[in-house]
Short mmCIF file of C-alpha atoms in Angstrom, two decimals:
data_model
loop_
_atom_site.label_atom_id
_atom_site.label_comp_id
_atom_site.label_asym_id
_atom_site.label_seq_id
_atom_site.Cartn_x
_atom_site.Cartn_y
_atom_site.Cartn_z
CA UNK N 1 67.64 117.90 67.07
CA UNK N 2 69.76 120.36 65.93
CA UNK N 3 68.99 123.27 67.09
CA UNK N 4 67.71 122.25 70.56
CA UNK N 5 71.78 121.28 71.25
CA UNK N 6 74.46 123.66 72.24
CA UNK N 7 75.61 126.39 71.51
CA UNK N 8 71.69 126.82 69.75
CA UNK N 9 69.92 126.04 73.05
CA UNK N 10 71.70 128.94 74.62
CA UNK N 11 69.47 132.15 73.32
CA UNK N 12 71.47 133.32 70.56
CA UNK N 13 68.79 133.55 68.63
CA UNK N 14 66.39 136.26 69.31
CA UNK N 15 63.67 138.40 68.40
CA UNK N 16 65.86 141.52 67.17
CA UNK N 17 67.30 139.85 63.78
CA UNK N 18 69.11 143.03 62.86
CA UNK N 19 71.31 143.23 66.04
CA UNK N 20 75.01 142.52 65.88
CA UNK N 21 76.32 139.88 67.28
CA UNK N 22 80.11 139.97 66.45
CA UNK N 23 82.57 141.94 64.48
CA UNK N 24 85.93 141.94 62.83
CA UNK N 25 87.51 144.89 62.41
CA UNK N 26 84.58 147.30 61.60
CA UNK N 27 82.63 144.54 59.69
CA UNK N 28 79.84 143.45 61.86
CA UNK N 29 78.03 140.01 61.80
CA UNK N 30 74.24 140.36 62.12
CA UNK N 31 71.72 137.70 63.98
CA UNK N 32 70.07 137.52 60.85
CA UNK N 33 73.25 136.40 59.15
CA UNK N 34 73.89 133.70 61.18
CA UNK N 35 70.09 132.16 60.90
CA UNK N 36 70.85 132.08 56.94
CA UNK N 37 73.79 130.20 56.99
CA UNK N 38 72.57 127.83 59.14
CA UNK N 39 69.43 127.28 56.93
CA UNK N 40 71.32 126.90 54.20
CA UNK N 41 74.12 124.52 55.97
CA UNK N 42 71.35 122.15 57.95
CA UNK N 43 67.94 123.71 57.08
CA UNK N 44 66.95 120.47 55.09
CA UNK N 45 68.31 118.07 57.41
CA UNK N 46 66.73 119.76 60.38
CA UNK N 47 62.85 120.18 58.47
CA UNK N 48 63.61 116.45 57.89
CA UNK N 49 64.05 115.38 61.68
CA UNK N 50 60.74 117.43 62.51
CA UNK N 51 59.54 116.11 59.71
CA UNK N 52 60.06 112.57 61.25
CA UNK N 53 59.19 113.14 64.57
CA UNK N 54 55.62 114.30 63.61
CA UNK N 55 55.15 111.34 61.55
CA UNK N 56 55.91 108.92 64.24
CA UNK N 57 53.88 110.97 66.86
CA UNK N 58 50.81 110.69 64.32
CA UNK N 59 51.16 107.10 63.06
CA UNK N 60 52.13 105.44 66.49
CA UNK N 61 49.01 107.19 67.48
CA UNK N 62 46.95 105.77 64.56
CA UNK N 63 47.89 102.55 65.49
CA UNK N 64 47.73 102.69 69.32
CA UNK N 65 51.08 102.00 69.79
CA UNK N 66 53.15 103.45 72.46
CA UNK N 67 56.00 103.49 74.87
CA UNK N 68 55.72 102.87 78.72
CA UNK N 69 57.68 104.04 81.28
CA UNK N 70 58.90 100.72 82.00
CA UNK N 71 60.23 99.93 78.68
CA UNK N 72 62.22 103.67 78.66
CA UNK N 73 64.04 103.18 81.58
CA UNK N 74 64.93 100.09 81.11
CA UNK N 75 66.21 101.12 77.54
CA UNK N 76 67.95 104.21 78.94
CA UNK N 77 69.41 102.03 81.86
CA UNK N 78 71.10 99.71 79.24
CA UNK N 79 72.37 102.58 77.28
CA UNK N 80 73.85 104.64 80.51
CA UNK N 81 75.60 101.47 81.41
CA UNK N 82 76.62 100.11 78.47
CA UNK N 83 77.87 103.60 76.64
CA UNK N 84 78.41 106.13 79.42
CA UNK N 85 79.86 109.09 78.42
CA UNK N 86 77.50 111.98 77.22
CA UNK N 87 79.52 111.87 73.36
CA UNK N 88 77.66 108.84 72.40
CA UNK N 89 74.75 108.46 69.85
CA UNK N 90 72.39 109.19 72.32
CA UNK N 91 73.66 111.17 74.87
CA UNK N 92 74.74 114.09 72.74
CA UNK N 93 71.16 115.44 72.86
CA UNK N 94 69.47 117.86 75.65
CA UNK N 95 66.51 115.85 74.39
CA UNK N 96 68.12 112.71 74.42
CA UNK N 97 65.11 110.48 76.59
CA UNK N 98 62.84 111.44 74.23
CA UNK N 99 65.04 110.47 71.37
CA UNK N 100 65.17 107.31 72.71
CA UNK N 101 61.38 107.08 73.01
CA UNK N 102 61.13 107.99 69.41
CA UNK N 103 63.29 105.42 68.20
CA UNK N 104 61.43 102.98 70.50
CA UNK N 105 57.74 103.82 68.68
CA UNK N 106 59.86 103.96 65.12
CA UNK N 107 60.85 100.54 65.87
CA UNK N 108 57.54 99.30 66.67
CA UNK N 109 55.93 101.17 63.93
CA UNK N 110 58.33 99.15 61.49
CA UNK N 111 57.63 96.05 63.07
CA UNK N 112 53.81 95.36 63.96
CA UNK N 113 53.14 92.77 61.89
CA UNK N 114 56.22 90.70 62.16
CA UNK N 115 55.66 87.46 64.25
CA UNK N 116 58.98 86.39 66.22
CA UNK N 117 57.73 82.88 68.13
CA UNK N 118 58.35 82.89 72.42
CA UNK N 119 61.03 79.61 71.82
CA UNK N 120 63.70 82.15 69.66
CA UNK N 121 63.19 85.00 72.15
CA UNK N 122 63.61 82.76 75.07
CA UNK N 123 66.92 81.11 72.80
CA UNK N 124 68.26 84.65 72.08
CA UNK N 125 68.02 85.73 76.04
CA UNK N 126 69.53 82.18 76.64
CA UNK N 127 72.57 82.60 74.80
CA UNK N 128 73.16 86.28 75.55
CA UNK N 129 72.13 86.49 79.10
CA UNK N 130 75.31 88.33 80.43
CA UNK N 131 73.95 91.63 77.96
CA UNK N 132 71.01 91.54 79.92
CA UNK N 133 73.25 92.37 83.41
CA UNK N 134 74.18 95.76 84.25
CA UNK N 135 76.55 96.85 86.51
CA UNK N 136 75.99 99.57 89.46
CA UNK N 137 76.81 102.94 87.67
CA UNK N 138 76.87 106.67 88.67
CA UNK N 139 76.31 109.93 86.64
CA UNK N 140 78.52 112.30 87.80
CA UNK N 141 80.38 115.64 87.27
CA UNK N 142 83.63 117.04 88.46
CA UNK N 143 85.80 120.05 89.09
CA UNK N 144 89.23 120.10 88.68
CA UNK N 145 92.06 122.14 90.24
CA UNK N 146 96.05 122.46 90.14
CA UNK N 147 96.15 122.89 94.05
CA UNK N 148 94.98 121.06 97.30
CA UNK N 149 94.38 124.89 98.78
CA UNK N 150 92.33 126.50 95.79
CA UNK N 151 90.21 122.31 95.87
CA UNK N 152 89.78 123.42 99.67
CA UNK N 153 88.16 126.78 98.76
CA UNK N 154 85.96 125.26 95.83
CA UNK N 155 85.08 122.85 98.73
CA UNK N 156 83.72 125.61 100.88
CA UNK N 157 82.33 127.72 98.29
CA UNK N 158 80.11 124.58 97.75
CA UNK N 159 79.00 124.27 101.21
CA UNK N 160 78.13 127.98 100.98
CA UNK N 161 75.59 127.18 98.49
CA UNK N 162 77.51 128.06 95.10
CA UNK N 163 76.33 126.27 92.26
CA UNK N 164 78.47 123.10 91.19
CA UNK N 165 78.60 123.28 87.17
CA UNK N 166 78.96 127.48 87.74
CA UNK N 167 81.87 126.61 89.43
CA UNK N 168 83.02 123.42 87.48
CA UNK N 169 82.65 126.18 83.99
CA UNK N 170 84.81 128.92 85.85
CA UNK N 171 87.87 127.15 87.37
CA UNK N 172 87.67 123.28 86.41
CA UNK N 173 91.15 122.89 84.27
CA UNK N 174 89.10 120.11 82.85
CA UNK N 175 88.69 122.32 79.46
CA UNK N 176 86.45 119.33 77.91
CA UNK N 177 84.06 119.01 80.35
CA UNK N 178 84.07 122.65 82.35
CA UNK N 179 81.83 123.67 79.35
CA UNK N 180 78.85 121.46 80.70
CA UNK N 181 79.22 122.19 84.10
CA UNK N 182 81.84 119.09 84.67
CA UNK N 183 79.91 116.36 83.50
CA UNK N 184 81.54 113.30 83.16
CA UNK N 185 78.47 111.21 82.04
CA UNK N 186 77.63 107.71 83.65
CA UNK N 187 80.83 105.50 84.76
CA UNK N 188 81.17 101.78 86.60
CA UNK N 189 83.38 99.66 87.91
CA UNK N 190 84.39 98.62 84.32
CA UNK N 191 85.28 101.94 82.31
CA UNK N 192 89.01 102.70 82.44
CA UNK N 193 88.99 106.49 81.23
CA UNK N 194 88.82 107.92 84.29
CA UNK N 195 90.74 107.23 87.63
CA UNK N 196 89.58 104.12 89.32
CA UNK N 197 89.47 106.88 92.89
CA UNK N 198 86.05 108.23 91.05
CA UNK N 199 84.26 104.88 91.27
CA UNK N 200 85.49 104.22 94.36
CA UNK N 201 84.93 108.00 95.59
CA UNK N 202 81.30 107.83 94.44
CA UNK N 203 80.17 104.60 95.17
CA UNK N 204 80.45 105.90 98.87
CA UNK N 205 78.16 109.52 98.13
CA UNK N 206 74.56 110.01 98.22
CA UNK N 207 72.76 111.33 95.15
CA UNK N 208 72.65 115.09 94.99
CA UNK N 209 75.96 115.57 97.02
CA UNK N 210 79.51 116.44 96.37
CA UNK N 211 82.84 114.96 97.75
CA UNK N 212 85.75 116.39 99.62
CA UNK N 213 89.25 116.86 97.66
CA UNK N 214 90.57 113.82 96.47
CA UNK N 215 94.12 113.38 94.94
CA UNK N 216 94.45 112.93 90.99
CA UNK N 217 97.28 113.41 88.08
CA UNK N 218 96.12 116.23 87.07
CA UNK N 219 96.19 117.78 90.86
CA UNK N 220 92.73 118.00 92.87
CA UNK N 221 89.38 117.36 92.24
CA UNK N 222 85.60 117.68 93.68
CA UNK N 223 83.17 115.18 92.49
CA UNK N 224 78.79 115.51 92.39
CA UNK N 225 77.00 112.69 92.17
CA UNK N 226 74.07 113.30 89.84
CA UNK N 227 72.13 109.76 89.66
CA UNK N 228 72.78 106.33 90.90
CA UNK N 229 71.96 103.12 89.26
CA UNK N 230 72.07 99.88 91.10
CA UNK N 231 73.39 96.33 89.55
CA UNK N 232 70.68 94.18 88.00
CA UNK N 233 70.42 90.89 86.35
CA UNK N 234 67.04 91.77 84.26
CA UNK N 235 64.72 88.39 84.26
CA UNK N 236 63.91 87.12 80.73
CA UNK N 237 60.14 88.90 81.61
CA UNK N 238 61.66 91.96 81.90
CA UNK N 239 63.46 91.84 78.72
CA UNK N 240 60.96 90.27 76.76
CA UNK N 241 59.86 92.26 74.51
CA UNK N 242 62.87 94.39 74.08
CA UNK N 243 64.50 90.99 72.65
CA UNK N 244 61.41 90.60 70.20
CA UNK N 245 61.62 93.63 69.10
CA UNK N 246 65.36 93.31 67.98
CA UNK N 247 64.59 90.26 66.66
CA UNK N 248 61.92 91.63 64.42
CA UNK N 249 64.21 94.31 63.45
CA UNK N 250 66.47 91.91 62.28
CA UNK N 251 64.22 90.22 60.37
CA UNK N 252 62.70 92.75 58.16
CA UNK N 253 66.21 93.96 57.77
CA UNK N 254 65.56 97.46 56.26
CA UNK N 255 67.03 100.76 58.13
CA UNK N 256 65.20 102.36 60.33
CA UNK N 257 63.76 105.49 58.92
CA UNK N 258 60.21 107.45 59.45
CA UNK N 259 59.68 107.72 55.89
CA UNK N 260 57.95 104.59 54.92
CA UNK N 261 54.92 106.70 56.70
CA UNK N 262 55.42 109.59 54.72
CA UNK N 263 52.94 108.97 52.12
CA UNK N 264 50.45 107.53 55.00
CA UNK N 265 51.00 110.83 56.96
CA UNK N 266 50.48 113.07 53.78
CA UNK N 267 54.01 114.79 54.22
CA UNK N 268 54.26 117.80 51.82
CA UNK N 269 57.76 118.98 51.47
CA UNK N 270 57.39 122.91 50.53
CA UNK N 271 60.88 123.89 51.63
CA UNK N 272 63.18 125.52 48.27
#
């Protein structure tokens, strides 16, 4: 959603709508200016997406249908792997596992009654079997210096208990990533935009921990290594009914959107 991503997650808004919150010159900008224009720039888009996520909550709930653990992280393993870096679809969003969820029930909602027989599943995993293998992959963050000696004093600020991303938003000369603390997203063995030393660098760490100094183009930098995920050839039972599904979404071959339940749900659009 859009409001529960940055900057809008960050308590800009408050309670006080007639505070100022910048100003040019002696012309000041109020809070209550800045809530406006963004009604009137995304306010109908954003009811919308509420909107939609209510009416999935409510029908998938009608109809018993819902989403187990199992079946999210395997769909969020796929999309770390395959995708990566946090400025894909889904990994632009704080929210973005439960985005994923809620295009999970949509799907199912949209395809309940479609009938996909075991021999084309089992035919579809058959001929793309190599999708269904992920490689090991890490989620991790960096900080990046000019100089061996100030990497050496990041180094030991870290052992003396100072916060990673505080210190990855201060000094990383990473100016694209220092915003969110130095994440990188999720990398393997086969992405090429970073420097093969990361891969290598991490593959060695445990989770939660940060490296020493290692050597780059840009100068010096400090790795943390946020999550691990190990290689895995997923069995056609495992995939099963992820397969089906995309199968049946292929068949009905209309977009994916929560509307269709609109009507069902009794959605009553009051917004002007």
């Amino acid at each position: 959603m859009f409001f529960a991503t940055k900057p809008f997650s960050t308590g800009i808004f408050g309670s006080n709508d007639g505070a100022d919150i910048a100003a040019v010159g002696e012309v000041t900008i109020e809070r209550q200016q800045l809530r406006d224009e963004l009604e009137q720039r995304y306010g109908k888009e954003v009811l919308r997406d509420l909107i939609d996520e209510e009416v999935i909550v409510q029908t998938a709930d009608k109809y018993g249908i819902s989403v187990s653990d199992e079946e999210l992280e395997l769909e969020m393993n796929f999309i770390k792997a395959k995708y990566g870096s946090y400025d894909q679809q889904y990994l632009i969003s704080d929210n973005w596992e439960e985005d994923i969820k809620q295009h999970i029930l949509l799907e199912k909602l949209l395809v309940q009654y479609v009938v996909i027989n075991e021999s084309s599943v089992q035919a579809a995993y058959n001929k793309n079997k190599e999708q269904y293998e992920i490689p090991k992959t890490l989620h991790i963050s960096h900080i990046v210096v000019e100089t061996k000696k100030q990497a050496e004093k990041l180094y030991n600020e870290l052992q003396d208990g100072s916060s990673f991303s505080v210190l990855a938003m201060e000094q990383s000369i990473d100016t694209v990533t220092a915003t969110d603390g130095g994440d990188l997203g999720y990398i393997n063995k086969n992405q090429t935009r970073l420097p093969e030393s990361y891969f290598e660098q991490a593959s060695k760490m445990k989770k939660d921990s940060y490296s020493k100094p290692i050597k780059v183009d840009e100068g010096y930098a400090i790795l943390f290594l946020h999550e691990i995920i190990k290689e895995k050839s997923y069995s056609f039972k495992e995939v099963k009914s992820m397969i089906e599904r995309q199968l049946a979404v292929e068949e009905i071959g209309v977009a994916l959107s929560a509307e269709y339940f609109w009507d069902e749900s009794e959605v009553e659009w009051k917004y002007e």
